[in-house]
Short mmCIF file of C-alpha atoms and ligand atoms in Angstrom, two decimals:
data_model
loop_
_atom_site.label_atom_id
_atom_site.label_comp_id
_atom_site.label_asym_id
_atom_site.label_seq_id
_atom_site.Cartn_x
_atom_site.Cartn_y
_atom_site.Cartn_z
CA UNK A 184 -105.84 -31.12 -9.76
CA UNK A 185 -108.35 -32.24 -12.36
CA UNK A 186 -109.02 -28.64 -13.31
CA UNK A 187 -105.33 -27.95 -13.58
CA UNK A 188 -104.95 -30.86 -15.98
CA UNK A 189 -107.90 -29.68 -18.10
CA UNK A 190 -106.50 -26.15 -18.34
CA UNK A 191 -103.11 -27.49 -19.33
CA UNK A 192 -104.69 -29.70 -22.00
CA UNK A 193 -106.33 -26.76 -23.74
CA UNK A 194 -103.20 -24.68 -23.35
CA UNK A 195 -101.14 -27.39 -25.03
CA UNK A 196 -103.59 -27.80 -27.90
CA UNK A 197 -103.24 -24.13 -28.73
CA UNK A 198 -99.46 -24.02 -28.63
CA UNK A 199 -97.73 -22.58 -31.70
CA UNK A 200 -94.07 -21.98 -32.49
CA UNK A 201 -92.26 -19.85 -35.01
CA UNK A 202 -88.93 -21.59 -34.88
CA UNK A 203 -87.23 -24.75 -33.68
CA UNK A 204 -85.85 -22.75 -30.75
CA UNK A 205 -89.38 -21.99 -29.68
CA UNK A 206 -90.30 -25.67 -29.92
CA UNK A 207 -87.37 -26.49 -27.63
CA UNK A 208 -88.48 -23.83 -25.17
CA UNK A 209 -91.91 -25.41 -25.11
CA UNK A 210 -90.39 -28.83 -24.48
CA UNK A 211 -88.41 -27.49 -21.54
CA UNK A 212 -91.43 -25.70 -20.12
CA UNK A 213 -93.75 -28.69 -20.22
CA UNK A 214 -91.82 -31.93 -20.59
CA UNK A 215 -88.36 -31.51 -19.05
CA UNK A 216 -87.44 -33.03 -15.69
CA UNK A 217 -88.38 -29.85 -13.90
CA UNK A 218 -91.16 -28.98 -16.33
CA UNK A 219 -94.81 -28.38 -15.52
CA UNK A 220 -95.87 -31.96 -16.14
CA UNK A 221 -93.07 -33.44 -14.01
CA UNK A 222 -93.99 -31.08 -11.18
CA UNK A 223 -97.59 -32.19 -11.52
CA UNK A 224 -96.42 -35.81 -11.26
CA UNK A 225 -94.86 -34.94 -7.91
CA UNK A 226 -98.18 -33.57 -6.68
CA UNK A 227 -99.77 -36.83 -7.78
CA UNK A 228 -98.39 -38.44 -4.62
CA UNK A 229 -100.85 -36.44 -2.54
CA UNK A 230 -103.93 -37.56 -4.48
CA UNK A 231 -106.17 -39.74 -2.24
CA UNK A 232 -105.88 -43.45 -3.03
CA UNK A 233 -109.48 -43.78 -4.30
CA UNK A 234 -108.91 -41.11 -6.94
CA UNK A 235 -105.43 -42.12 -7.99
CA UNK A 236 -106.67 -44.25 -10.86
CA UNK A 237 -108.84 -41.54 -12.42
CA UNK A 238 -106.29 -38.76 -11.97
CA UNK A 239 -103.47 -41.03 -13.11
CA UNK A 240 -105.22 -41.73 -16.40
CA UNK A 241 -105.72 -38.02 -16.95
CA UNK A 242 -102.05 -37.35 -16.21
CA UNK A 243 -101.02 -39.90 -18.81
CA UNK A 244 -103.35 -38.37 -21.36
CA UNK A 245 -101.86 -34.97 -20.66
CA UNK A 246 -98.33 -36.20 -21.07
CA UNK A 247 -99.22 -37.91 -24.31
CA UNK A 248 -101.00 -34.82 -25.66
CA UNK A 249 -97.95 -32.68 -24.85
CA UNK A 250 -95.57 -35.13 -26.53
CA UNK A 251 -97.74 -35.32 -29.63
CA UNK A 252 -98.17 -31.57 -29.92
CA UNK A 253 -94.44 -31.09 -29.56
CA UNK A 254 -93.86 -33.60 -32.33
CA UNK A 255 -96.33 -31.75 -34.60
CA UNK A 256 -94.64 -28.44 -33.94
CA UNK A 257 -91.26 -29.96 -34.70
CA UNK A 258 -92.48 -31.51 -37.95
CA UNK A 259 -93.44 -28.12 -39.34
CA UNK A 260 -89.79 -27.27 -39.49
CA UNK A 261 -88.60 -30.60 -40.80
CA UNK A 262 -88.82 -29.58 -44.48
CA UNK A 263 -88.82 -25.84 -44.31
CA UNK A 264 -86.98 -23.98 -41.61
CA UNK A 265 -89.29 -21.00 -41.74
CA UNK A 266 -92.80 -22.46 -42.11
CA UNK A 267 -95.17 -21.29 -39.45
CA UNK A 268 -98.09 -22.94 -37.79
CA UNK A 269 -101.31 -21.95 -39.54
CA UNK A 270 -99.57 -20.98 -42.79
CA UNK A 271 -101.65 -21.44 -45.92
CA UNK A 272 -99.41 -23.61 -48.06
CA UNK A 273 -101.66 -23.19 -51.09
CA UNK A 274 -100.87 -19.48 -51.31
CA UNK A 275 -98.71 -18.21 -54.14
CA UNK A 276 -95.12 -17.51 -53.20
CA UNK A 277 -95.32 -13.92 -54.52
CA UNK A 278 -97.76 -11.19 -53.50
CA UNK A 279 -100.84 -11.02 -55.73
CA UNK A 280 -102.02 -7.49 -56.53
CA UNK A 281 -105.65 -7.04 -55.48
CA UNK A 282 -107.96 -5.58 -58.11
CA UNK A 283 -110.21 -2.61 -57.51
CA UNK A 284 -113.88 -2.12 -58.33
CA UNK A 285 -114.52 -0.17 -61.50
CA UNK A 286 -115.87 3.33 -60.80
CA UNK A 287 -118.86 2.69 -63.05
CA UNK A 288 -119.69 -0.48 -61.10
CA UNK A 289 -119.40 1.38 -57.81
CA UNK A 290 -121.78 4.10 -59.00
CA UNK A 291 -124.17 1.65 -60.71
CA UNK A 292 -124.56 -0.23 -57.47
CA UNK A 293 -125.04 2.93 -55.50
CA UNK A 294 -127.84 4.04 -57.83
CA UNK A 295 -129.50 0.61 -57.72
CA UNK A 296 -129.23 0.46 -53.93
CA UNK A 297 -131.02 3.78 -53.56
CA UNK A 298 -133.91 2.58 -55.74
CA UNK A 299 -133.97 -0.78 -53.99
CA UNK A 300 -134.67 1.11 -50.78
CA UNK A 301 -137.79 2.47 -52.51
CA UNK A 302 -138.94 -1.07 -53.33
CA UNK A 303 -137.53 -1.39 -56.86
CA UNK A 304 -136.06 -4.67 -58.06
CA UNK A 305 -133.38 -5.18 -60.69
CA UNK A 306 -134.41 -6.21 -64.21
CA UNK A 307 -132.19 -6.85 -67.21
CA UNK A 308 -132.64 -7.29 -70.93
CA UNK A 309 -130.54 -8.13 -74.00
CA UNK A 310 -128.04 -5.72 -75.55
CA UNK A 311 -128.77 -7.02 -79.04
CA UNK A 312 -132.40 -6.05 -79.43
CA UNK A 313 -135.11 -5.77 -82.01
CA UNK A 314 -136.56 -2.55 -83.37
CA UNK A 315 -139.84 -3.16 -81.54
CA UNK A 316 -138.34 -3.09 -78.04
CA UNK A 317 -135.89 -0.25 -78.65
CA UNK A 318 -138.14 2.01 -80.75
CA UNK A 319 -141.61 1.02 -81.97
CA UNK A 320 -143.08 -0.12 -78.66
CA UNK A 321 -141.77 3.09 -77.12
CA UNK A 322 -143.82 5.24 -79.44
CA UNK A 323 -141.01 6.30 -81.79
CA UNK A 324 -142.58 7.30 -85.07
CA UNK A 325 -141.17 5.46 -88.09
CA UNK A 326 -139.27 8.52 -89.22
CA UNK A 327 -137.98 9.54 -85.79
CA UNK A 328 -134.38 10.80 -86.08
CA UNK A 329 -133.17 8.43 -83.32
CA UNK A 330 -133.64 5.55 -85.74
CA UNK A 331 -131.23 7.23 -88.07
CA UNK A 332 -128.18 5.26 -89.16
CA UNK A 333 -126.10 7.91 -87.42
CA UNK A 334 -127.12 6.82 -83.95
CA UNK A 335 -127.96 3.18 -84.16
CA UNK A 336 -125.74 0.19 -84.75
CA UNK A 337 -127.47 -2.43 -86.86
CA UNK A 338 -126.60 -6.10 -86.78
CA UNK A 339 -125.72 -7.68 -90.11
CA UNK A 340 -127.50 -5.10 -92.25
CA UNK A 341 -130.83 -6.14 -90.77
CA UNK A 342 -132.72 -2.95 -89.89
CA UNK A 343 -134.83 -4.94 -87.43
CA UNK A 344 -131.95 -6.06 -85.21
CA UNK A 345 -129.99 -3.37 -83.39
CA UNK A 346 -127.66 -2.79 -80.48
CA UNK A 347 -129.93 -1.11 -77.97
CA UNK A 348 -129.42 2.65 -77.83
CA UNK A 349 -131.01 2.97 -74.39
CA UNK A 350 -132.14 0.78 -71.49
CA UNK A 351 -135.74 1.89 -72.03
CA UNK A 352 -136.04 -1.31 -74.09
CA UNK A 353 -136.04 -3.27 -70.82
CA UNK A 354 -139.20 -1.40 -69.75
CA UNK A 355 -141.14 -2.88 -72.64
CA UNK A 356 -139.74 -6.36 -72.12
CA UNK A 357 -140.87 -6.36 -68.50
CA UNK A 358 -144.27 -4.73 -69.15
CA UNK A 359 -145.03 -7.29 -71.85
CA UNK A 360 -144.60 -10.20 -69.51
CA UNK A 361 -145.74 -8.94 -66.12
CA UNK A 362 -148.86 -7.37 -64.69
CA UNK A 363 -148.75 -4.18 -62.61
CA UNK A 364 -147.69 -3.20 -60.04
CA UNK A 365 -144.27 -3.07 -61.70
CA UNK A 366 -141.35 -1.40 -59.96
CA UNK A 367 -138.06 -2.10 -61.68
CA UNK A 368 -134.60 -0.66 -62.05
CA UNK A 369 -132.63 -1.68 -65.15
CA UNK A 370 -128.89 -1.08 -65.33
CA UNK A 371 -127.04 -1.91 -68.52
CA UNK A 372 -124.74 -1.06 -71.41
CA UNK A 373 -126.04 0.82 -74.43
CA UNK A 374 -124.54 1.62 -77.83
CA UNK A 375 -124.63 4.61 -80.13
CA UNK A 376 -122.84 5.24 -83.36
CA UNK A 377 -120.95 8.29 -82.12
CA UNK A 378 -117.44 9.51 -82.87
CA UNK A 379 -115.34 8.77 -79.81
CA UNK A 380 -114.10 11.83 -77.95
CA UNK A 381 -113.56 12.95 -74.38
CA UNK A 382 -117.30 13.52 -74.01
CA UNK A 383 -118.91 10.84 -76.18
CA UNK A 384 -118.33 7.14 -76.69
CA UNK A 385 -119.88 4.48 -78.86
CA UNK A 386 -120.92 2.58 -75.76
CA UNK A 387 -121.88 3.77 -72.32
CA UNK A 388 -124.12 2.76 -69.43
CA UNK A 389 -127.57 3.72 -68.28
CA UNK A 390 -129.95 2.98 -65.47
CA UNK A 391 -133.65 3.03 -66.17
CA UNK A 392 -136.42 3.04 -63.57
CA UNK A 393 -140.06 2.22 -64.17
CA UNK A 394 -143.03 2.26 -61.81
CA UNK A 395 -146.50 1.25 -62.99
CA UNK A 396 -149.51 0.95 -60.71
CA UNK A 397 -152.94 2.45 -60.15
CA UNK A 398 -152.85 6.20 -59.42
CA UNK A 399 -149.14 6.77 -59.93
CA UNK A 400 -148.77 10.53 -60.35
CA UNK A 401 -146.17 13.09 -61.34
CA UNK A 402 -145.89 13.96 -57.64
CA UNK A 403 -144.72 10.38 -56.96
CA UNK A 404 -142.07 10.79 -59.64
CA UNK A 405 -140.89 14.07 -58.18
CA UNK A 406 -140.65 12.62 -54.70
CA UNK A 407 -138.65 9.63 -55.94
CA UNK A 408 -136.32 11.99 -57.84
CA UNK A 409 -135.75 14.18 -54.82
CA UNK A 410 -135.04 11.14 -52.66
CA UNK A 411 -132.60 9.81 -55.24
CA UNK A 412 -130.78 13.15 -55.65
CA UNK A 413 -130.34 13.63 -51.92
CA UNK A 414 -129.20 10.06 -51.27
CA UNK A 415 -126.74 10.23 -54.14
CA UNK A 416 -125.36 13.74 -53.81
CA UNK A 417 -126.10 14.78 -50.22
CA UNK A 418 -129.03 16.14 -48.27
CA UNK A 419 -128.39 19.75 -49.34
CA UNK A 420 -128.99 18.89 -53.01
CA UNK A 421 -131.77 20.77 -54.80
CA UNK A 422 -133.56 19.55 -57.91
CA UNK A 423 -135.39 21.30 -60.71
CA UNK A 424 -137.45 19.86 -63.54
CA UNK A 425 -137.49 21.37 -67.02
CA UNK A 426 -140.14 20.41 -69.60
CA UNK A 427 -138.70 18.18 -72.29
CA UNK A 428 -139.69 15.66 -74.92
CA UNK A 429 -139.32 11.89 -75.14
CA UNK A 430 -141.56 9.79 -77.38
CA UNK A 431 -142.34 7.34 -74.58
CA UNK A 432 -143.34 9.77 -71.83
CA UNK A 433 -146.01 12.47 -71.63
CA UNK A 434 -145.41 14.86 -70.00
CA UNK A 435 -141.62 14.58 -70.11
CA UNK A 436 -138.97 16.40 -68.14
CA UNK A 437 -135.26 16.66 -67.62
CA UNK A 438 -133.93 16.92 -64.11
CA UNK A 439 -131.10 19.19 -63.02
CA UNK A 440 -129.46 19.06 -59.62
CA UNK A 441 -127.72 21.95 -57.92
CA UNK A 442 -124.08 21.61 -58.99
CA UNK A 443 -122.46 19.45 -56.35
CA UNK A 444 -119.02 20.75 -57.25
CA UNK A 445 -119.59 24.44 -56.50
CA UNK A 446 -122.74 23.96 -54.40
CA UNK A 447 -124.77 26.01 -56.89
CA UNK A 448 -122.46 29.04 -56.84
CA UNK A 449 -121.40 28.59 -60.47
CA UNK A 450 -118.22 26.94 -61.77
CA UNK A 451 -116.79 25.72 -65.09
CA UNK A 452 -118.39 22.27 -64.58
CA UNK A 453 -121.93 23.69 -64.45
CA UNK A 454 -120.99 26.36 -67.00
CA UNK A 455 -121.59 28.96 -64.28
CA UNK A 456 -125.30 28.17 -64.09
CA UNK A 457 -125.22 26.40 -60.71
CA UNK A 458 -127.22 23.48 -62.19
CA UNK A 459 -126.27 20.26 -63.96
CA UNK A 460 -128.57 18.01 -65.94
CA UNK A 461 -128.57 14.41 -64.78
CA UNK A 462 -131.57 12.54 -66.16
CA UNK A 463 -134.67 12.34 -68.31
CA UNK A 464 -138.04 11.29 -66.95
CA UNK A 465 -141.79 11.53 -67.34
CA UNK A 466 -145.16 9.81 -67.10
CA UNK A 467 -145.27 6.69 -69.28
CA UNK A 468 -147.20 7.54 -72.46
CA UNK A 469 -150.54 5.62 -72.54
CA UNK A 470 -149.60 4.37 -76.04
CA UNK A 471 -146.58 2.60 -74.54
CA UNK A 472 -148.71 0.94 -71.87
CA UNK A 473 -151.21 -0.25 -74.49
CA UNK A 474 -148.38 -1.48 -76.74
CA UNK A 475 -147.32 -3.73 -73.89
CA UNK A 476 -150.80 -5.00 -73.04
CA UNK A 477 -151.38 -2.80 -69.98
CA UNK A 478 -154.76 -1.07 -69.68
CA UNK A 479 -153.95 2.66 -69.67
CA UNK A 480 -157.36 3.50 -68.22
CA UNK A 481 -156.55 1.56 -65.06
CA UNK A 482 -152.84 2.12 -64.75
CA UNK A 483 -150.40 4.99 -64.93
CA UNK A 484 -146.68 5.06 -64.35
CA UNK A 485 -143.50 7.02 -64.37
CA UNK A 486 -140.13 6.28 -65.95
CA UNK A 487 -136.70 7.79 -65.72
CA UNK A 488 -133.34 7.13 -67.27
CA UNK A 489 -129.84 8.34 -66.56
CA UNK A 490 -126.29 7.81 -67.78
CA UNK A 491 -124.00 6.15 -65.25
CA UNK A 492 -120.93 7.88 -66.73
CA UNK A 493 -122.54 11.24 -66.17
CA UNK A 494 -123.32 10.53 -62.51
CA UNK A 495 -119.81 9.13 -62.04
CA UNK A 496 -118.30 12.28 -63.58
CA UNK A 497 -120.26 14.37 -61.18
CA UNK A 498 -119.21 12.28 -58.20
CA UNK A 499 -115.56 11.89 -59.12
CA UNK A 500 -114.94 14.64 -61.68
CA UNK A 501 -113.58 12.38 -64.38
CA UNK A 502 -112.88 14.74 -67.27
CA UNK A 503 -112.44 12.25 -70.11
CA UNK A 504 -115.08 9.57 -70.77
CA UNK A 505 -112.55 7.36 -72.53
CA UNK A 506 -110.78 6.67 -69.26
CA UNK A 507 -113.65 4.43 -68.20
CA UNK A 508 -112.83 1.87 -70.88
CA UNK A 509 -109.06 2.14 -71.23
CA UNK A 510 -108.26 -0.11 -68.28
CA UNK A 511 -105.41 2.09 -67.16
CA UNK A 512 -104.56 0.82 -63.69
CA UNK A 513 -103.28 4.23 -62.60
CA UNK A 514 -106.79 5.56 -63.16
CA UNK A 515 -108.68 2.57 -61.76
CA UNK A 516 -106.63 2.27 -58.59
CA UNK A 517 -107.64 5.74 -57.51
CA UNK A 518 -111.04 4.26 -56.68
CA UNK A 519 -109.64 1.75 -54.19
CA UNK A 520 -110.84 3.83 -51.25
CA UNK A 521 -114.29 4.40 -52.76
CA UNK A 522 -115.34 0.84 -51.85
N1 DAH B 1256 -134.01 6.71 -72.91
C1 DAH B 1256 -133.61 8.09 -72.72
C2 DAH B 1256 -132.23 8.30 -73.35
O1 DAH B 1256 -131.56 7.36 -73.64
C3 DAH B 1256 -133.53 8.43 -71.27
C4 DAH B 1256 -134.87 8.46 -70.65
C5 DAH B 1256 -135.60 9.62 -70.67
C6 DAH B 1256 -135.42 7.33 -70.06
C7 DAH B 1256 -136.85 9.67 -70.10
C8 DAH B 1256 -136.69 7.37 -69.50
C9 DAH B 1256 -137.40 8.57 -69.52
O2 DAH B 1256 -137.26 6.33 -68.91
O3 DAH B 1256 -138.62 8.61 -68.96
O4 DAH B 1256 -131.83 9.41 -73.52
#
């Protein structure tokens, strides 16, 4: 009998009702003259005399618990005929539309996650930068065309303060204040004084990666690039490196991946070449290491940088760059399923 009472107690605690009719049904089931508790009271007669006191107290507790629970259930409907047990009364009365993650955020995180799996950690730097971090420390000669007014936004006519034109500036910031080994990934917004069109914008996003240690070689870079390409675009993806030039890397290269839209067959997206360019990379120029106080005789490193918009275009075939910053919900909501 004790067990029966215990089971009933938990059962009663968990009771819920969606309407006053249901509350009444509960009352009849448990507390009416022929209800469960009354029937149990009848059985009480057969309890041996020495246990009557203990069982009797439990019976009373049960009856009280049932009465109280019934009262609680009833009270829910006192003010509002439709309130339900467990309702969150702090919720708004109208449905709130859930936002979606921005496609660039989805892709940025995917890129960072892949590099995190290789041991890279996130580093960030300011968007308003000085000439040293954006250009000089990175081995840009004074008359390098990238410093040209055409590309760079200057702050308040001060040629020393600029909006960063690439996230490579974060490399220098981190190298200046930390000792190797350095293994960082730097996502961020960058600015260039470009006419806005479907394929260029005055701001966009990049991710930069930097690895400095003893004996870092071009082979390490290539392996990291292959890993990244396959994680991002699928295991069938091929990569190729073409020689290139950046002031801050020597040697420098640009990486193409086999076009993930046509699988390398040739299509309008890859201009029928089967390859699409996705990033720049190279071995950090010893001058850059020395500029940041790192001994280039002891340490070497690789760096790479890519545009998040470009990777996103490849993944989702967005044809017009401007869509990323127009906040058109019809565009953004298409990415609901992506994350
Ligand atoms: N900073 C370059 C750009 O904005 C991209 C880049 C190229 C970054 C090569 C690198 C690199 O770290 O090694 O176009």
